Each structure stands twice: as C-alpha cells, then as structure tokens.
Amino acid sequence: MIRRRLIVCGLCLAYLLLPIAAPAHAQAPLKVVASFSILGDFVKNVGSDRVEVTTLVGADGDVHVYTPAPGDARKITDANLVIINGFGLEGWLPRLLQVSSARVPIVTATKGIAPLKLGSEADPHAWQSVANAKSYVVNIRDALIAADPADAESFRKNAQSYLAKLDALDREVREAVAQIPPNRRKVISTHDAFGYFASAYGIQFIAPIGVSTESEASAKDIAGIVTQIRAEKIPAVFLERMSDPRLIRRIAAETGAKIGGTLYSDSLTDEKGDAPTYIDMVRHNIKALTSALVSRF
Ligand code: ZN
C-alpha cells in the first residue's frame, strides 16, 4: 500500500516537473513557415528534425508575384514562427497576415544586411551572395532558438556545420570566378536578380537594352542584343523566356557569343531539378557561368 502510494506520488511529481524537466525532444517539432523555397531550405538545414517547415511559395514558384492560396492563412495561424526575406520581396504578405490575424512572430532573414539598390527600391535578392546567405542562417538560428530554447544546442550545432558548408561554397565560387579571364567576366542577362552576386564575385550582369523581362524577346530585340554584344565584347548571353531556337542560333552565329543555360535566382527546383537546395543552386549557376565564360571563341 505504501509502495503503491509512492508510485502514485512519484507520477504526480513527474507530472508537475514535466514542463521544466521534460527531455528536449518530448515536444512536437516547431512549426515554421518560410515565405519561399530558398528560406525553407535554410530553415531545414538549421532546424533539421526539430522543425516542420512549410513554404508558401514552393519550388519553381515566383515569390515576386505570388497570389496567396486559400490555405496559406491557415498555415500562418498554425505556425510557431514565420520567416520572411524582407527588402520588399513579399509584397503580398501584409494582406495575408491581416487575413490570418495570427499573432505568430515574424522574423526577417535579411536583418543586418545592407541592401543594394534596384532602381529606387531595395534589391531583395540578397541571398545571391553566399556571405549574405550566412547572415540569413545566423538570423534563422537565433529565431529558432528564441522560439524553442530547449533545442538551442541542436540549432547551434546544425547552423555551425551548415555555415561551414557555406564557407566552402563561397571559396568554390571565388575559385571558379578566378578561372575566368578578368575581361570576360560579363554576361548579358534578362534577370535583374544577380546584383548581390555581381557585387560579391565580380561578374557583371548587363541588361539587354530594350528587352522586356516580362515577355519573350522579339526579332527586333535580337538585333539590338547583337549590336550590344559586339560593342561591349560580351562573351555570353543568358536569356530567359526565349524559347525560339532560331533567335538563339542567330545571336550565336552573328556574334560568336555563347548562349548560357539557365541561371536560378529566386526559387529552388523540385528534387529532380538542377537546384533542389541553395548549395545546388549556387553550384549550378557558377558552373553555367564558367562554362560559358572560361573558354575563348
Ligand atoms: Zn527576383
């Protein structure tokens, strides 16, 4: 009888102590919503199995022009933490937050990064410099620790090992750029997403004059691009939304410039694509750039 009472009291005691003395992994993983796929990848790397990550703009999505889906407000309401890029990237977010009327903490991953300008606004694509990506990771680590102090040690350890990978990636990019002769470190690109990459690694991204980023290049646009390539001696061209192979062949034939492959900027691909993670994306881009720029024509 005494013994049984002891057991019962022991259980009571354990129950009372539970909130303080619970082992770190007794609670459910932290629910984190990331605004787009690249942030989602950073959160996964730092949070590992202690987070459950949901991205609003998934693989291959366009975060600039996103229209929130009906389930998004719910995702935010259910989350313990929301991670956003900031610098005006998620223009659709304030409305969504209003709709979800959630009181979840919102953390801006670019906190502490000095923005470059894109026209008169902040250029949001800060993650394109690996040094900046490291700031994102540190901000995300601190946000996860604040939201779930019990797993602080695990977040610190994961962040440290991922930051080391990013350091290696940064060296990889610099070594690759060093292989390109300095006068060949320029490309024509319809992307305006590589300002931070350009400033960190010294490759110039020149916008094709008069070509809209919204629509496919026309034959007249191509004539302009050909003139520009010749005048500025640009060794390679990366043109998005140009599906007409005749136009691409014409540029190559008339200028000798290389036509580069796809550069990923704002979104990861799914598992089968070239850029399922941030590190894969940066590696893919630097490979595309060096293979277009290193060899002479
Ligand atoms: Zn963009």
Short mmCIF file of C-alpha atoms and ligand atoms in Angstrom, two decimals:
data_model
loop_
_atom_site.label_atom_id
_atom_site.label_comp_id
_atom_site.label_asym_id
_atom_site.label_seq_id
_atom_site.Cartn_x
_atom_site.Cartn_y
_atom_site.Cartn_z
CA MET A 1 0.00 0.00 0.00
CA ILE A 2 2.75 2.39 0.98
CA ARG A 3 4.64 1.32 -2.04
CA ARG A 4 1.70 1.97 -4.34
CA ARG A 5 1.19 5.40 -2.85
CA LEU A 6 4.82 6.15 -3.50
CA ILE A 7 4.41 5.19 -7.12
CA VAL A 8 1.35 7.38 -7.45
CA CYS A 9 3.13 10.31 -5.82
CA GLY A 10 6.13 9.68 -7.99
CA LEU A 11 3.92 10.02 -11.05
CA CYS A 12 2.41 13.21 -9.62
CA LEU A 13 5.85 14.62 -9.12
CA ALA A 14 6.95 13.68 -12.62
CA TYR A 15 3.81 15.29 -13.99
CA LEU A 16 4.41 18.50 -12.03
CA LEU A 17 8.01 18.70 -13.16
CA LEU A 18 7.21 17.93 -16.79
CA PRO A 19 7.24 21.48 -18.15
CA ILE A 20 10.68 22.13 -16.70
CA ALA A 21 12.31 18.74 -16.71
CA ALA A 22 10.95 17.32 -19.95
CA PRO A 23 13.66 15.96 -22.19
CA ALA A 24 14.40 18.29 -25.09
CA HIS A 25 12.67 16.07 -27.63
CA ALA A 26 9.44 15.44 -25.80
CA GLN A 27 7.61 18.28 -27.51
CA ALA A 28 6.47 18.40 -31.11
CA PRO A 29 8.76 19.98 -33.73
CA LEU A 30 8.49 23.73 -34.14
CA LYS A 31 6.14 24.69 -36.96
CA VAL A 32 7.93 27.17 -39.18
CA VAL A 33 6.51 28.86 -42.27
CA ALA A 34 9.07 30.21 -44.73
CA SER A 35 7.86 32.64 -47.39
CA PHE A 36 9.73 30.93 -50.27
CA SER A 37 11.77 27.85 -51.10
CA ILE A 38 15.29 29.22 -50.51
CA LEU A 39 14.40 30.32 -46.97
CA GLY A 40 12.71 26.97 -46.44
CA ASP A 41 15.98 25.22 -47.29
CA PHE A 42 17.92 27.36 -44.80
CA VAL A 43 15.36 26.61 -42.07
CA LYS A 44 15.56 22.86 -42.78
CA ASN A 45 19.34 22.92 -42.53
CA VAL A 46 19.31 24.70 -39.17
CA GLY A 47 16.19 23.10 -37.70
CA SER A 48 16.63 19.56 -39.03
CA ASP A 49 14.17 17.18 -37.32
CA ARG A 50 13.24 19.75 -34.68
CA VAL A 51 11.27 21.83 -37.19
CA GLU A 52 8.41 21.17 -39.54
CA VAL A 53 8.91 23.57 -42.45
CA THR A 54 6.18 24.79 -44.76
CA THR A 55 6.96 27.14 -47.64
CA LEU A 56 4.30 29.46 -49.02
CA VAL A 57 5.93 29.88 -52.47
CA GLY A 58 7.21 26.43 -53.27
CA ALA A 59 9.77 25.09 -55.75
CA ASP A 60 9.67 26.84 -59.15
CA GLY A 61 7.22 29.45 -57.83
CA ASP A 62 7.60 33.21 -58.35
CA VAL A 63 7.79 34.95 -54.99
CA HIS A 64 7.50 38.43 -56.58
CA VAL A 65 4.02 37.94 -57.97
CA TYR A 66 2.62 35.33 -55.65
CA THR A 67 -1.09 35.15 -55.01
CA PRO A 68 -1.66 33.53 -51.61
CA ALA A 69 -3.56 30.26 -51.78
CA PRO A 70 -6.70 29.74 -49.66
CA GLY A 71 -4.76 27.50 -47.23
CA ASP A 72 -1.95 29.98 -46.58
CA ALA A 73 -3.71 31.97 -43.84
CA ARG A 74 -4.25 28.67 -42.01
CA LYS A 75 -0.57 27.74 -42.34
CA ILE A 76 0.37 31.05 -40.71
CA THR A 77 -2.22 30.69 -37.95
CA ASP A 78 -0.88 27.22 -37.15
CA ALA A 79 2.78 28.26 -37.20
CA ASN A 80 5.05 28.99 -34.23
CA LEU A 81 7.30 31.17 -36.36
CA VAL A 82 7.22 32.82 -39.80
CA ILE A 83 10.48 33.59 -41.65
CA ILE A 84 10.45 36.16 -44.43
CA ASN A 85 13.12 37.73 -46.65
CA GLY A 86 12.13 41.37 -46.29
CA PHE A 87 13.54 44.13 -48.55
CA GLY A 88 10.07 44.32 -50.10
CA LEU A 89 10.19 40.84 -51.62
CA GLU A 90 6.93 39.62 -50.12
CA GLY A 91 4.60 42.45 -51.14
CA TRP A 92 1.65 40.08 -50.79
CA LEU A 93 2.42 39.22 -47.17
CA PRO A 94 0.85 42.09 -45.15
CA ARG A 95 -2.57 41.33 -46.61
CA LEU A 96 -2.14 37.63 -45.83
CA LEU A 97 -1.14 38.39 -42.25
CA GLN A 98 -4.21 40.55 -41.89
CA VAL A 99 -6.44 37.77 -43.14
CA SER A 100 -4.89 35.18 -40.85
CA SER A 101 -4.95 37.63 -37.90
CA ALA A 102 -2.25 35.49 -36.33
CA ARG A 103 -0.01 36.67 -33.54
CA VAL A 104 2.88 34.50 -34.62
CA PRO A 105 6.38 36.04 -34.52
CA ILE A 106 7.61 37.20 -37.95
CA VAL A 107 11.37 37.18 -38.41
CA THR A 108 13.14 38.96 -41.26
CA ALA A 109 16.08 36.90 -42.51
CA THR A 110 17.89 39.89 -44.09
CA LYS A 111 18.18 41.69 -40.74
CA GLY A 112 21.59 43.37 -40.55
CA ILE A 113 22.35 43.09 -44.29
CA ALA A 114 22.99 46.38 -46.12
CA PRO A 115 20.62 46.42 -49.10
CA LEU A 116 21.78 47.18 -52.64
CA LYS A 117 19.50 49.30 -54.79
CA LEU A 118 17.45 48.05 -57.71
CA GLY A 119 16.19 51.24 -59.29
CA SER A 120 14.91 53.31 -56.38
CA GLU A 121 14.00 50.33 -54.19
CA ALA A 122 15.96 47.81 -52.13
CA ASP A 123 17.14 44.86 -54.20
CA PRO A 124 15.57 41.90 -52.41
CA HIS A 125 17.85 39.18 -53.88
CA ALA A 126 20.42 39.38 -51.06
CA TRP A 127 20.77 35.57 -50.83
CA GLN A 128 22.68 35.54 -54.13
CA SER A 129 25.84 36.42 -52.20
CA VAL A 130 26.90 33.46 -50.07
CA ALA A 131 28.20 35.81 -47.36
CA ASN A 132 24.67 37.19 -47.09
CA ALA A 133 23.24 33.68 -47.03
CA LYS A 134 25.35 33.16 -43.91
CA SER A 135 23.66 36.16 -42.28
CA TYR A 136 20.29 34.63 -43.17
CA VAL A 137 21.33 31.40 -41.47
CA VAL A 138 22.51 33.20 -38.32
CA ASN A 139 19.22 35.14 -38.13
CA ILE A 140 17.23 31.95 -38.65
CA ARG A 141 19.29 30.12 -36.00
CA ASP A 142 18.62 32.89 -33.46
CA ALA A 143 14.91 32.94 -34.33
CA LEU A 144 14.62 29.18 -33.86
CA ILE A 145 16.44 29.36 -30.53
CA ALA A 146 14.14 32.16 -29.35
CA ALA A 147 11.06 30.16 -30.36
CA ASP A 148 12.31 26.84 -28.95
CA PRO A 149 15.09 27.33 -26.37
CA ALA A 150 15.00 23.64 -25.41
CA ASP A 151 16.56 22.76 -28.78
CA ALA A 152 19.09 25.58 -28.76
CA GLU A 153 22.06 23.25 -28.70
CA SER A 154 20.88 21.30 -31.72
CA PHE A 155 20.13 24.51 -33.67
CA ARG A 156 23.59 25.87 -32.87
CA LYS A 157 25.32 22.68 -33.93
CA ASN A 158 23.35 22.39 -37.20
CA ALA A 159 23.91 26.06 -38.01
CA GLN A 160 27.63 25.74 -37.38
CA SER A 161 28.00 22.80 -39.73
CA TYR A 162 25.83 24.43 -42.43
CA LEU A 163 27.77 27.71 -42.12
CA ALA A 164 30.97 25.74 -42.70
CA LYS A 165 29.43 24.32 -45.89
CA LEU A 166 28.53 27.84 -46.99
CA ASP A 167 32.11 28.97 -46.34
CA ALA A 168 33.32 26.16 -48.58
CA LEU A 169 30.74 27.15 -51.20
CA ASP A 170 31.90 30.76 -51.12
CA ARG A 171 35.51 29.63 -51.71
CA GLU A 172 34.30 27.40 -54.54
CA VAL A 173 32.60 30.34 -56.27
CA ARG A 174 35.68 32.56 -55.87
CA GLU A 175 37.98 29.87 -57.24
CA ALA A 176 35.66 29.34 -60.21
CA VAL A 177 35.50 33.07 -60.97
CA ALA A 178 39.30 33.24 -60.74
CA GLN A 179 39.44 30.82 -63.72
CA ILE A 180 37.63 33.36 -65.91
CA PRO A 181 39.91 35.94 -67.52
CA PRO A 182 39.01 39.35 -65.96
CA ASN A 183 37.95 40.92 -69.28
CA ARG A 184 35.47 38.06 -69.85
CA ARG A 185 33.63 38.40 -66.56
CA LYS A 186 30.46 39.82 -68.07
CA VAL A 187 27.22 38.43 -69.39
CA ILE A 188 24.02 39.76 -70.81
CA SER A 189 21.11 38.65 -68.69
CA THR A 190 17.43 39.43 -68.59
CA HIS A 191 17.48 38.58 -64.88
CA ASP A 192 17.76 41.51 -62.52
CA ALA A 193 18.38 39.10 -59.66
CA PHE A 194 22.16 38.95 -59.60
CA GLY A 195 23.16 42.33 -58.19
CA TYR A 196 24.50 40.85 -54.93
CA PHE A 197 26.23 38.04 -56.79
CA ALA A 198 27.84 40.56 -59.14
CA SER A 199 28.98 42.77 -56.31
CA ALA A 200 30.36 39.85 -54.25
CA TYR A 201 32.13 37.96 -57.04
CA GLY A 202 32.92 40.49 -59.74
CA ILE A 203 30.87 39.20 -62.65
CA GLN A 204 28.99 41.93 -64.49
CA PHE A 205 25.35 41.29 -65.41
CA ILE A 206 24.35 43.62 -68.22
CA ALA A 207 20.68 44.06 -69.04
CA PRO A 208 19.85 43.73 -72.73
CA ILE A 209 18.83 47.18 -73.91
CA GLY A 210 15.16 47.48 -74.70
CA VAL A 211 14.21 43.90 -73.89
CA SER A 212 11.33 43.46 -71.53
CA THR A 213 11.79 40.94 -68.75
CA GLU A 214 8.09 40.23 -68.95
CA SER A 215 7.82 38.94 -72.48
CA GLU A 216 9.79 36.89 -74.93
CA ALA A 217 12.49 38.67 -76.94
CA SER A 218 11.41 39.63 -80.45
CA ALA A 219 13.46 39.59 -83.66
CA LYS A 220 13.98 43.34 -83.27
CA ASP A 221 15.21 42.83 -79.70
CA ILE A 222 17.69 40.29 -81.01
CA ALA A 223 19.18 42.79 -83.47
CA GLY A 224 19.75 45.15 -80.54
CA ILE A 225 21.35 42.42 -78.46
CA VAL A 226 23.69 41.51 -81.33
CA THR A 227 24.86 45.14 -81.60
CA GLN A 228 25.33 45.34 -77.85
CA ILE A 229 27.35 42.11 -77.65
CA ARG A 230 29.69 43.34 -80.39
CA ALA A 231 30.08 46.83 -78.94
CA GLU A 232 30.75 45.69 -75.38
CA LYS A 233 32.56 42.46 -76.34
CA ILE A 234 30.30 40.35 -74.15
CA PRO A 235 31.28 36.68 -74.23
CA ALA A 236 27.99 35.11 -73.13
CA VAL A 237 24.27 35.68 -73.03
CA PHE A 238 21.77 34.23 -70.59
CA LEU A 239 18.30 34.86 -71.91
CA GLU A 240 15.26 33.76 -70.04
CA ARG A 241 11.92 33.23 -71.70
CA MET A 242 13.48 32.73 -75.08
CA SER A 243 12.07 29.57 -76.47
CA ASP A 244 12.62 30.26 -80.18
CA PRO A 245 15.81 28.35 -81.03
CA ARG A 246 16.22 30.28 -84.31
CA LEU A 247 16.69 33.55 -82.43
CA ILE A 248 19.19 31.95 -80.09
CA ARG A 249 21.12 30.46 -83.01
CA ARG A 250 21.12 33.83 -84.72
CA ILE A 251 22.76 35.53 -81.74
CA ALA A 252 25.38 32.80 -81.53
CA ALA A 253 26.05 32.86 -85.28
CA GLU A 254 26.27 36.65 -85.60
CA THR A 255 28.36 37.36 -82.53
CA GLY A 256 30.17 34.18 -81.54
CA ALA A 257 28.84 34.73 -78.01
CA LYS A 258 27.96 31.66 -76.07
CA ILE A 259 24.37 31.09 -75.12
CA GLY A 260 24.35 30.12 -71.48
CA GLY A 261 21.96 27.73 -69.78
CA THR A 262 19.52 28.50 -67.02
CA LEU A 263 20.52 30.61 -64.04
CA TYR A 264 18.36 30.03 -60.98
CA SER A 265 17.68 33.09 -58.92
CA ASP A 266 14.52 33.26 -56.87
CA SER A 267 13.41 29.70 -56.46
CA LEU A 268 14.73 26.22 -55.96
CA THR A 269 13.62 23.36 -58.20
CA ASP A 270 12.00 20.15 -57.05
CA GLU A 271 14.19 17.15 -56.18
CA LYS A 272 14.60 16.14 -59.82
CA GLY A 273 15.70 19.58 -60.98
CA ASP A 274 19.15 21.21 -61.08
CA ALA A 275 18.71 23.23 -57.91
CA PRO A 276 16.81 21.38 -55.17
CA THR A 277 18.88 23.13 -52.46
CA TYR A 278 20.53 26.54 -52.09
CA ILE A 279 24.00 25.00 -52.35
CA ASP A 280 22.99 23.11 -55.51
CA MET A 281 21.59 26.34 -56.95
CA VAL A 282 24.78 28.34 -56.42
CA ARG A 283 26.90 25.47 -57.78
CA HIS A 284 24.67 25.14 -60.83
CA ASN A 285 24.84 28.86 -61.56
CA ILE A 286 28.60 29.11 -61.21
CA LYS A 287 29.03 26.09 -63.48
CA ALA A 288 26.74 27.63 -66.10
CA LEU A 289 28.66 30.92 -65.90
CA THR A 290 32.14 29.44 -66.04
CA SER A 291 31.33 27.03 -68.85
CA ALA A 292 30.05 29.99 -70.88
CA LEU A 293 32.85 32.37 -69.94
CA VAL A 294 36.07 30.41 -69.46
CA SER A 295 36.66 29.10 -72.99
CA ARG A 296 37.56 31.51 -75.73
CA PHE A 297 35.72 31.70 -79.00
ZN ZN B 1 13.66 38.15 -58.34
#
